[in-house]
Amino acid sequence: MSFGQGGASWGPGGGGTPDWAALAEESAARSRRRKLMMIGGGVVATVAIGAIVTTAVVTTNGGGKGDSDKSASRLPAPADLPEDTSAPAPSFSSVAPPPPPDPKDYISSAAKDKAPITVEGFFPGKKLTMGDRVHLKGATNRTTNCASGTQGALGSILANNGCRQLIRATYRKDGVAVTVGIAVFDTESRAKKTVDQAEGGLASLSGGGVDTFCRGGTVCRRTTNSYGRYAYFTVGGFLDGKRVTTADKNVFAVGDDLTDFTFRQIHRRGQLQASQAAADPNG
């Protein structure tokens, strides 16, 4: 049986009832193919997006293996270690070195103060310069009879405390003369005791261009000091016999220069002996 021109024919020989089961199966097959294509496209898209993300992550982290090698090459090299680690480590003594000798120890007792005692050792040269002040040296004297170089009660005080010798030197400047004397004892305590008991004073020493001064009751300036086993004294005044008052600053200036210089000379004596002891502790 046929329907119009070009119409489809169903059944064997183009006639009869259509095969509905075959048509339904064919329609279902087409539907499955469309689903697979859609699902497959989704998988492909997912894979493509994943690849893009992976590429972006790798690129953000500095690229591939080549960049990692470059970063590794920029790392600092490990420190060189000594080949021989058996050598002993440096050691440091926990014992502190002894302190240097105290110069005063060497001028406080005859047991340590062994350097020669001379006039030139204490009063060297022909003049004494202190700053811009120049004092000319006159006569000098050294004696073991300490009382012979004193006035008043000082002589017996020196003798009673065991004075071993007395050294004197006179200096002059601008009409002023001052005699300085150093009395030597065995110990520091004897020198201090002498200063505490001191009365009277040192006798001025004339000569060497200096006339007699500070004798016959003339008022003069006197000082008394001690350092270590040495007591030292001054007597100073005007060469013309004028009496000294507290207003006479020039007399005080010359006397102060001499007492300062004498202290330094005694201290220097201790320094020299302390330095020798430090350089040769077994000497």
PDB file of C-alpha atoms in Angstrom:
ATOM      1  CA  MET A   1       0.000   0.000   0.000  1.00  0.00           C
ATOM      2  CA  SER A   2       1.493   3.379  -0.848  1.00  0.00           C
ATOM      3  CA  PHE A   3       0.693   6.952   0.256  1.00  0.00           C
ATOM      4  CA  GLY A   4       1.388   9.655  -2.376  1.00  0.00           C
ATOM      5  CA  GLN A   5       4.530  10.264  -4.360  1.00  0.00           C
ATOM      6  CA  GLY A   6       7.899   9.560  -2.767  1.00  0.00           C
ATOM      7  CA  GLY A   7       6.257   8.337   0.403  1.00  0.00           C
ATOM      8  CA  ALA A   8       7.949   5.905   2.734  1.00  0.00           C
ATOM      9  CA  SER A   9       7.118   2.334   2.521  1.00  0.00           C
ATOM     10  CA  TRP A  10       6.869   0.144   5.572  1.00  0.00           C
ATOM     11  CA  GLY A  11       6.996  -3.550   5.777  1.00  0.00           C
ATOM     12  CA  PRO A  12       8.348  -6.089   3.357  1.00  0.00           C
ATOM     13  CA  GLY A  13       7.932  -5.046  -0.168  1.00  0.00           C
ATOM     14  CA  GLY A  14       7.077  -1.538   0.965  1.00  0.00           C
ATOM     15  CA  GLY A  15       3.650  -2.410   2.239  1.00  0.00           C
ATOM     16  CA  GLY A  16       1.983  -3.420   5.525  1.00  0.00           C
ATOM     17  CA  THR A  17       2.102  -1.930   9.092  1.00  0.00           C
ATOM     18  CA  PRO A  18       5.166   0.151  10.248  1.00  0.00           C
ATOM     19  CA  ASP A  19       7.709  -1.570  12.609  1.00  0.00           C
ATOM     20  CA  TRP A  20       7.129   0.545  15.692  1.00  0.00           C
ATOM     21  CA  ALA A  21       9.657  -1.309  17.845  1.00  0.00           C
ATOM     22  CA  ALA A  22      12.481  -0.675  15.413  1.00  0.00           C
ATOM     23  CA  LEU A  23      11.648   2.984  15.217  1.00  0.00           C
ATOM     24  CA  ALA A  24      11.619   3.315  18.991  1.00  0.00           C
ATOM     25  CA  GLU A  25      15.008   1.567  19.321  1.00  0.00           C
ATOM     26  CA  GLU A  26      16.549   3.822  16.697  1.00  0.00           C
ATOM     27  CA  SER A  27      15.229   6.913  18.454  1.00  0.00           C
ATOM     28  CA  ALA A  28      16.680   5.727  21.774  1.00  0.00           C
ATOM     29  CA  ALA A  29      20.082   5.093  20.160  1.00  0.00           C
ATOM     30  CA  ARG A  30      20.207   8.612  18.775  1.00  0.00           C
ATOM     31  CA  SER A  31      19.349  10.013  22.220  1.00  0.00           C
ATOM     32  CA  ARG A  32      22.205   8.051  23.856  1.00  0.00           C
ATOM     33  CA  ARG A  33      24.718   9.322  21.336  1.00  0.00           C
ATOM     34  CA  ARG A  34      23.778  12.932  22.078  1.00  0.00           C
ATOM     35  CA  LYS A  35      24.228  12.368  25.813  1.00  0.00           C
ATOM     36  CA  LEU A  36      27.642  10.781  25.316  1.00  0.00           C
ATOM     37  CA  MET A  37      28.736  13.672  23.162  1.00  0.00           C
ATOM     38  CA  MET A  38      27.575  16.168  25.790  1.00  0.00           C
ATOM     39  CA  ILE A  39      29.225  14.238  28.633  1.00  0.00           C
ATOM     40  CA  GLY A  40      32.411  13.749  26.620  1.00  0.00           C
ATOM     41  CA  GLY A  41      32.527  17.439  25.795  1.00  0.00           C
ATOM     42  CA  GLY A  42      32.219  18.248  29.486  1.00  0.00           C
ATOM     43  CA  VAL A  43      35.099  15.925  30.357  1.00  0.00           C
ATOM     44  CA  VAL A  44      37.230  17.434  27.662  1.00  0.00           C
ATOM     45  CA  ALA A  45      36.400  20.942  28.911  1.00  0.00           C
ATOM     46  CA  THR A  46      37.184  19.963  32.492  1.00  0.00           C
ATOM     47  CA  VAL A  47      40.549  18.500  31.481  1.00  0.00           C
ATOM     48  CA  ALA A  48      41.338  21.622  29.473  1.00  0.00           C
ATOM     49  CA  ILE A  49      40.499  23.956  32.402  1.00  0.00           C
ATOM     50  CA  GLY A  50      42.564  21.806  34.752  1.00  0.00           C
ATOM     51  CA  ALA A  51      45.500  22.003  32.395  1.00  0.00           C
ATOM     52  CA  ILE A  52      45.201  25.785  32.252  1.00  0.00           C
ATOM     53  CA  VAL A  53      45.068  26.068  36.064  1.00  0.00           C
ATOM     54  CA  THR A  54      48.057  23.737  36.451  1.00  0.00           C
ATOM     55  CA  THR A  55      50.021  25.773  33.928  1.00  0.00           C
ATOM     56  CA  ALA A  56      49.147  28.979  35.767  1.00  0.00           C
ATOM     57  CA  VAL A  57      50.245  27.531  39.125  1.00  0.00           C
ATOM     58  CA  VAL A  58      53.560  26.311  37.711  1.00  0.00           C
ATOM     59  CA  THR A  59      54.186  29.632  36.028  1.00  0.00           C
ATOM     60  CA  THR A  60      53.401  31.575  39.216  1.00  0.00           C
ATOM     61  CA  ASN A  61      55.857  29.419  41.211  1.00  0.00           C
ATOM     62  CA  GLY A  62      58.803  30.412  39.003  1.00  0.00           C
ATOM     63  CA  GLY A  63      58.634  28.069  36.080  1.00  0.00           C
ATOM     64  CA  GLY A  64      60.002  24.663  35.583  1.00  0.00           C
ATOM     65  CA  LYS A  65      63.137  22.777  36.493  1.00  0.00           C
ATOM     66  CA  GLY A  66      65.466  25.298  34.911  1.00  0.00           C
ATOM     67  CA  ASP A  67      64.411  28.055  37.327  1.00  0.00           C
ATOM     68  CA  SER A  68      64.785  25.724  40.323  1.00  0.00           C
ATOM     69  CA  ASP A  69      68.317  24.947  39.263  1.00  0.00           C
ATOM     70  CA  LYS A  70      69.083  28.672  38.998  1.00  0.00           C
ATOM     71  CA  SER A  71      67.709  29.321  42.522  1.00  0.00           C
ATOM     72  CA  ALA A  72      69.745  26.472  43.909  1.00  0.00           C
ATOM     73  CA  SER A  73      72.879  27.866  42.269  1.00  0.00           C
ATOM     74  CA  ARG A  74      72.367  31.183  44.112  1.00  0.00           C
ATOM     75  CA  LEU A  75      72.432  29.553  47.595  1.00  0.00           C
ATOM     76  CA  PRO A  76      75.575  30.292  49.670  1.00  0.00           C
ATOM     77  CA  ALA A  77      78.188  27.587  49.687  1.00  0.00           C
ATOM     78  CA  PRO A  78      78.643  25.710  52.977  1.00  0.00           C
ATOM     79  CA  ALA A  79      81.412  27.022  55.240  1.00  0.00           C
ATOM     80  CA  ASP A  80      84.784  25.359  54.870  1.00  0.00           C
ATOM     81  CA  LEU A  81      85.496  23.171  57.866  1.00  0.00           C
ATOM     82  CA  PRO A  82      89.020  22.445  59.037  1.00  0.00           C
ATOM     83  CA  GLU A  83      90.253  19.110  57.865  1.00  0.00           C
ATOM     84  CA  ASP A  84      91.940  18.342  61.184  1.00  0.00           C
ATOM     85  CA  THR A  85      89.503  18.737  64.090  1.00  0.00           C
ATOM     86  CA  SER A  86      91.749  16.946  66.557  1.00  0.00           C
ATOM     87  CA  ALA A  87      93.847  20.059  67.314  1.00  0.00           C
ATOM     88  CA  PRO A  88      93.316  21.326  70.897  1.00  0.00           C
ATOM     89  CA  ALA A  89      91.192  24.438  71.340  1.00  0.00           C
ATOM     90  CA  PRO A  90      92.945  27.569  72.666  1.00  0.00           C
ATOM     91  CA  SER A  91      92.961  27.825  76.434  1.00  0.00           C
ATOM     92  CA  PHE A  92      92.974  30.914  78.635  1.00  0.00           C
ATOM     93  CA  SER A  93      94.292  31.110  82.154  1.00  0.00           C
ATOM     94  CA  SER A  94      91.736  31.932  84.815  1.00  0.00           C
ATOM     95  CA  VAL A  95      94.486  33.341  87.054  1.00  0.00           C
ATOM     96  CA  ALA A  96      94.721  37.129  86.858  1.00  0.00           C
ATOM     97  CA  PRO A  97      98.240  38.581  86.492  1.00  0.00           C
ATOM     98  CA  PRO A  98      99.636  40.158  89.644  1.00  0.00           C
ATOM     99  CA  PRO A  99      99.143  43.922  89.981  1.00  0.00           C
ATOM    100  CA  PRO A 100     102.165  46.123  89.270  1.00  0.00           C
ATOM    101  CA  PRO A 101     104.289  47.025  92.297  1.00  0.00           C
ATOM    102  CA  ASP A 102     103.219  50.100  94.235  1.00  0.00           C
ATOM    103  CA  PRO A 103     105.997  52.735  94.073  1.00  0.00           C
ATOM    104  CA  LYS A 104     105.197  53.865  97.612  1.00  0.00           C
ATOM    105  CA  ASP A 105     106.091  50.401  98.925  1.00  0.00           C
ATOM    106  CA  TYR A 106     109.675  51.005  97.820  1.00  0.00           C
ATOM    107  CA  ILE A 107     110.084  54.296  99.673  1.00  0.00           C
ATOM    108  CA  SER A 108     108.257  53.357 102.869  1.00  0.00           C
ATOM    109  CA  SER A 109     110.888  51.074 104.371  1.00  0.00           C
ATOM    110  CA  ALA A 110     114.671  50.787 104.238  1.00  0.00           C
ATOM    111  CA  ALA A 111     114.205  47.042 103.682  1.00  0.00           C
ATOM    112  CA  LYS A 112     112.979  47.756 100.119  1.00  0.00           C
ATOM    113  CA  ASP A 113     114.420  51.209  99.448  1.00  0.00           C
ATOM    114  CA  LYS A 114     117.889  50.085  98.326  1.00  0.00           C
ATOM    115  CA  ALA A 115     118.774  52.734  95.725  1.00  0.00           C
ATOM    116  CA  PRO A 116     121.713  55.034  96.585  1.00  0.00           C
ATOM    117  CA  ILE A 117     120.810  58.263  98.387  1.00  0.00           C
ATOM    118  CA  THR A 118     122.706  61.266  96.981  1.00  0.00           C
ATOM    119  CA  VAL A 119     122.282  65.025  96.718  1.00  0.00           C
ATOM    120  CA  GLU A 120     122.275  64.894  92.918  1.00  0.00           C
ATOM    121  CA  GLY A 121     119.703  62.103  92.990  1.00  0.00           C
ATOM    122  CA  PHE A 122     117.207  64.426  94.644  1.00  0.00           C
ATOM    123  CA  PHE A 123     118.426  67.849  93.443  1.00  0.00           C
ATOM    124  CA  PRO A 124     120.104  67.465  90.048  1.00  0.00           C
ATOM    125  CA  GLY A 125     121.527  70.177  87.794  1.00  0.00           C
ATOM    126  CA  LYS A 126     122.229  73.842  88.426  1.00  0.00           C
ATOM    127  CA  LYS A 127     118.674  75.153  88.323  1.00  0.00           C
ATOM    128  CA  LEU A 128     115.098  74.085  88.856  1.00  0.00           C
ATOM    129  CA  THR A 129     112.411  74.961  86.299  1.00  0.00           C
ATOM    130  CA  MET A 130     108.770  74.779  87.329  1.00  0.00           C
ATOM    131  CA  GLY A 131     106.488  75.980  84.547  1.00  0.00           C
ATOM    132  CA  ASP A 132     107.797  79.415  83.556  1.00  0.00           C
ATOM    133  CA  ARG A 133     109.633  79.894  86.870  1.00  0.00           C
ATOM    134  CA  VAL A 134     113.394  79.270  87.048  1.00  0.00           C
ATOM    135  CA  HIS A 135     115.131  78.830  90.411  1.00  0.00           C
ATOM    136  CA  LEU A 136     118.946  78.863  90.564  1.00  0.00           C
ATOM    137  CA  LYS A 137     120.587  76.272  92.778  1.00  0.00           C
ATOM    138  CA  GLY A 138     123.077  77.431  95.396  1.00  0.00           C
ATOM    139  CA  ALA A 139     124.860  75.376  98.044  1.00  0.00           C
ATOM    140  CA  THR A 140     124.071  71.739  98.905  1.00  0.00           C
ATOM    141  CA  ASN A 141     124.939  69.563 101.886  1.00  0.00           C
ATOM    142  CA  ARG A 142     124.607  65.955 103.030  1.00  0.00           C
ATOM    143  CA  THR A 143     125.265  64.764 106.605  1.00  0.00           C
ATOM    144  CA  THR A 144     124.556  61.848 108.902  1.00  0.00           C
ATOM    145  CA  ASN A 145     124.449  64.273 111.859  1.00  0.00           C
ATOM    146  CA  CYS A 146     120.859  65.349 111.211  1.00  0.00           C
ATOM    147  CA  ALA A 147     120.709  67.818 114.126  1.00  0.00           C
ATOM    148  CA  SER A 148     123.550  69.900 112.652  1.00  0.00           C
ATOM    149  CA  GLY A 149     121.302  71.137 109.887  1.00  0.00           C
ATOM    150  CA  THR A 150     118.471  72.341 112.121  1.00  0.00           C
ATOM    151  CA  GLN A 151     117.444  75.152 114.473  1.00  0.00           C
ATOM    152  CA  GLY A 152     115.654  74.871 117.770  1.00  0.00           C
ATOM    153  CA  ALA A 153     114.043  71.619 118.892  1.00  0.00           C
ATOM    154  CA  LEU A 154     113.910  69.968 115.487  1.00  0.00           C
ATOM    155  CA  GLY A 155     117.427  68.553 115.839  1.00  0.00           C
ATOM    156  CA  SER A 156     116.612  66.452 118.929  1.00  0.00           C
ATOM    157  CA  ILE A 157     113.318  65.314 117.384  1.00  0.00           C
ATOM    158  CA  LEU A 158     115.142  64.036 114.316  1.00  0.00           C
ATOM    159  CA  ALA A 159     117.715  62.245 116.444  1.00  0.00           C
ATOM    160  CA  ASN A 160     115.121  60.667 118.751  1.00  0.00           C
ATOM    161  CA  ASN A 161     113.211  59.238 115.788  1.00  0.00           C
ATOM    162  CA  GLY A 162     116.306  57.717 114.238  1.00  0.00           C
ATOM    163  CA  CYS A 163     117.160  60.114 111.405  1.00  0.00           C
ATOM    164  CA  ARG A 164     119.848  58.461 109.278  1.00  0.00           C
ATOM    165  CA  GLN A 165     120.915  61.441 107.191  1.00  0.00           C
ATOM    166  CA  LEU A 166     119.858  64.938 106.170  1.00  0.00           C
ATOM    167  CA  ILE A 167     120.243  66.369 102.663  1.00  0.00           C
ATOM    168  CA  ARG A 168     119.858  70.129 102.030  1.00  0.00           C
ATOM    169  CA  ALA A 169     119.845  72.356  98.949  1.00  0.00           C
ATOM    170  CA  THR A 170     119.222  76.102  98.562  1.00  0.00           C
ATOM    171  CA  TYR A 171     117.522  77.811  95.595  1.00  0.00           C
ATOM    172  CA  ARG A 172     117.050  81.518  94.882  1.00  0.00           C
ATOM    173  CA  LYS A 173     114.804  83.627  92.669  1.00  0.00           C
ATOM    174  CA  ASP A 174     114.233  87.407  92.520  1.00  0.00           C
ATOM    175  CA  GLY A 175     115.650  88.249  95.957  1.00  0.00           C
ATOM    176  CA  VAL A 176     114.043  85.225  97.660  1.00  0.00           C
ATOM    177  CA  ALA A 177     115.994  82.189  98.908  1.00  0.00           C
ATOM    178  CA  VAL A 178     114.628  78.864 100.152  1.00  0.00           C
ATOM    179  CA  THR A 179     116.489  75.900 101.664  1.00  0.00           C
ATOM    180  CA  VAL A 180     114.836  72.487 101.362  1.00  0.00           C
ATOM    181  CA  GLY A 181     115.943  69.525 103.491  1.00  0.00           C
ATOM    182  CA  ILE A 182     115.148  65.794 103.343  1.00  0.00           C
ATOM    183  CA  ALA A 183     115.512  63.683 106.499  1.00  0.00           C
ATOM    184  CA  VAL A 184     115.826  59.935 105.911  1.00  0.00           C
ATOM    185  CA  PHE A 185     114.379  57.347 108.367  1.00  0.00           C
ATOM    186  CA  ASP A 186     114.146  53.562 108.382  1.00  0.00           C
ATOM    187  CA  THR A 187     110.360  53.445 108.289  1.00  0.00           C
ATOM    188  CA  GLU A 188     107.368  55.523 107.235  1.00  0.00           C
ATOM    189  CA  SER A 189     106.004  55.580 110.781  1.00  0.00           C
ATOM    190  CA  ARG A 190     109.166  57.315 112.092  1.00  0.00           C
ATOM    191  CA  ALA A 191     108.955  60.000 109.403  1.00  0.00           C
ATOM    192  CA  LYS A 192     105.305  60.644 110.228  1.00  0.00           C
ATOM    193  CA  LYS A 193     106.053  60.823 113.935  1.00  0.00           C
ATOM    194  CA  THR A 194     108.763  63.409 113.282  1.00  0.00           C
ATOM    195  CA  VAL A 195     106.326  65.610 111.360  1.00  0.00           C
ATOM    196  CA  ASP A 196     103.739  65.305 114.129  1.00  0.00           C
ATOM    197  CA  GLN A 197     106.296  66.344 116.762  1.00  0.00           C
ATOM    198  CA  ALA A 198     108.086  68.976 114.694  1.00  0.00           C
ATOM    199  CA  GLU A 199     109.178  72.190 116.433  1.00  0.00           C
ATOM    200  CA  GLY A 200     111.881  74.641 115.490  1.00  0.00           C
ATOM    201  CA  GLY A 201     112.919  74.184 111.887  1.00  0.00           C
ATOM    202  CA  LEU A 202     115.464  73.591 109.221  1.00  0.00           C
ATOM    203  CA  ALA A 203     118.614  75.731 109.245  1.00  0.00           C
ATOM    204  CA  SER A 204     119.074  77.783 106.077  1.00  0.00           C
ATOM    205  CA  LEU A 205     122.104  76.905 103.946  1.00  0.00           C
ATOM    206  CA  SER A 206     124.142  79.774 102.500  1.00  0.00           C
ATOM    207  CA  GLY A 207     126.886  79.699  99.881  1.00  0.00           C
ATOM    208  CA  GLY A 208     126.979  79.194  96.144  1.00  0.00           C
ATOM    209  CA  GLY A 209     126.003  82.809  95.494  1.00  0.00           C
ATOM    210  CA  VAL A 210     123.533  83.033  98.365  1.00  0.00           C
ATOM    211  CA  ASP A 211     124.300  85.117 101.457  1.00  0.00           C
ATOM    212  CA  THR A 212     123.119  84.172 104.922  1.00  0.00           C
ATOM    213  CA  PHE A 213     119.364  84.433 105.297  1.00  0.00           C
ATOM    214  CA  CYS A 214     116.648  83.475 107.799  1.00  0.00           C
ATOM    215  CA  ARG A 215     119.016  83.602 110.780  1.00  0.00           C
ATOM    216  CA  GLY A 216     119.172  85.716 113.943  1.00  0.00           C
ATOM    217  CA  GLY A 217     115.468  85.770 114.631  1.00  0.00           C
ATOM    218  CA  THR A 218     114.333  86.896 111.172  1.00  0.00           C
ATOM    219  CA  VAL A 219     110.736  85.933 110.479  1.00  0.00           C
ATOM    220  CA  CYS A 220     110.686  83.392 107.624  1.00  0.00           C
ATOM    221  CA  ARG A 221     108.265  80.844 106.247  1.00  0.00           C
ATOM    222  CA  ARG A 222     108.712  77.195 107.320  1.00  0.00           C
ATOM    223  CA  THR A 223     106.990  74.008 106.079  1.00  0.00           C
ATOM    224  CA  THR A 224     107.039  70.368 107.240  1.00  0.00           C
ATOM    225  CA  ASN A 225     105.836  67.292 105.289  1.00  0.00           C
ATOM    226  CA  SER A 226     106.524  63.590 104.882  1.00  0.00           C
ATOM    227  CA  TYR A 227     106.147  60.909 102.209  1.00  0.00           C
ATOM    228  CA  GLY A 228     107.165  57.316 102.717  1.00  0.00           C
ATOM    229  CA  ARG A 229     110.200  57.124 105.019  1.00  0.00           C
ATOM    230  CA  TYR A 230     111.221  60.685 104.172  1.00  0.00           C
ATOM    231  CA  ALA A 231     110.374  63.871 106.088  1.00  0.00           C
ATOM    232  CA  TYR A 232     111.066  67.090 104.208  1.00  0.00           C
ATOM    233  CA  PHE A 233     111.232  70.700 105.345  1.00  0.00           C
ATOM    234  CA  THR A 234     111.712  74.194 103.907  1.00  0.00           C
ATOM    235  CA  VAL A 235     112.749  77.567 105.288  1.00  0.00           C
ATOM    236  CA  GLY A 236     112.472  80.614 103.030  1.00  0.00           C
ATOM    237  CA  GLY A 237     112.675  84.377 103.140  1.00  0.00           C
ATOM    238  CA  PHE A 238     114.209  87.506 101.698  1.00  0.00           C
ATOM    239  CA  LEU A 239     117.932  87.792 101.045  1.00  0.00           C
ATOM    240  CA  ASP A 240     117.891  91.369 102.394  1.00  0.00           C
ATOM    241  CA  GLY A 241     116.598  90.206 105.795  1.00  0.00           C
ATOM    242  CA  LYS A 242     113.086  91.583 105.405  1.00  0.00           C
ATOM    243  CA  ARG A 243     110.515  89.724 107.496  1.00  0.00           C
ATOM    244  CA  VAL A 244     108.019  87.542 105.659  1.00  0.00           C
ATOM    245  CA  THR A 245     104.274  88.155 105.920  1.00  0.00           C
ATOM    246  CA  THR A 246     101.268  86.352 104.435  1.00  0.00           C
ATOM    247  CA  ALA A 247     101.147  89.026 101.727  1.00  0.00           C
ATOM    248  CA  ASP A 248     104.556  87.999 100.365  1.00  0.00           C
ATOM    249  CA  LYS A 249     103.275  85.649  97.664  1.00  0.00           C
ATOM    250  CA  ASN A 250     106.659  85.400  95.952  1.00  0.00           C
ATOM    251  CA  VAL A 251     108.180  83.741  99.040  1.00  0.00           C
ATOM    252  CA  PHE A 252     105.253  81.314  99.184  1.00  0.00           C
ATOM    253  CA  ALA A 253     105.558  80.565  95.442  1.00  0.00           C
ATOM    254  CA  VAL A 254     109.251  79.602  95.657  1.00  0.00           C
ATOM    255  CA  GLY A 255     108.663  77.479  98.761  1.00  0.00           C
ATOM    256  CA  ASP A 256     105.660  75.724  97.183  1.00  0.00           C
ATOM    257  CA  ASP A 257     107.658  74.938  94.034  1.00  0.00           C
ATOM    258  CA  LEU A 258     110.393  73.326  96.121  1.00  0.00           C
ATOM    259  CA  THR A 259     108.036  71.245  98.277  1.00  0.00           C
ATOM    260  CA  ASP A 260     106.191  70.085  95.145  1.00  0.00           C
ATOM    261  CA  PHE A 261     109.457  69.191  93.409  1.00  0.00           C
ATOM    262  CA  THR A 262     110.782  67.323  96.456  1.00  0.00           C
ATOM    263  CA  PHE A 263     107.610  65.236  96.717  1.00  0.00           C
ATOM    264  CA  ARG A 264     107.911  64.330  93.035  1.00  0.00           C
ATOM    265  CA  GLN A 265     111.552  63.343  93.424  1.00  0.00           C
ATOM    266  CA  ILE A 266     110.772  61.020  96.343  1.00  0.00           C
ATOM    267  CA  HIS A 267     107.875  59.468  94.402  1.00  0.00           C
ATOM    268  CA  ARG A 268     110.066  59.079  91.317  1.00  0.00           C
ATOM    269  CA  ARG A 269     112.583  57.195  93.451  1.00  0.00           C
ATOM    270  CA  GLY A 270     109.813  54.702  94.299  1.00  0.00           C
ATOM    271  CA  GLN A 271     108.698  54.474  90.661  1.00  0.00           C
ATOM    272  CA  LEU A 272     112.182  53.608  89.424  1.00  0.00           C
ATOM    273  CA  GLN A 273     112.624  50.818  91.962  1.00  0.00           C
ATOM    274  CA  ALA A 274     109.117  49.457  91.347  1.00  0.00           C
ATOM    275  CA  SER A 275     109.784  49.365  87.588  1.00  0.00           C
ATOM    276  CA  GLN A 276     113.042  47.500  88.133  1.00  0.00           C
ATOM    277  CA  ALA A 277     111.274  44.969  90.363  1.00  0.00           C
ATOM    278  CA  ALA A 278     108.529  44.421  87.744  1.00  0.00           C
ATOM    279  CA  ALA A 279     111.092  43.903  84.985  1.00  0.00           C
ATOM    280  CA  ASP A 280     113.133  41.444  87.068  1.00  0.00           C
ATOM    281  CA  PRO A 281     110.888  39.852  89.744  1.00  0.00           C
ATOM    282  CA  ASN A 282     113.679  37.427  90.721  1.00  0.00           C
ATOM    283  CA  GLY A 283     116.323  40.099  90.953  1.00  0.00           C
TER     284      GLY A 283
END
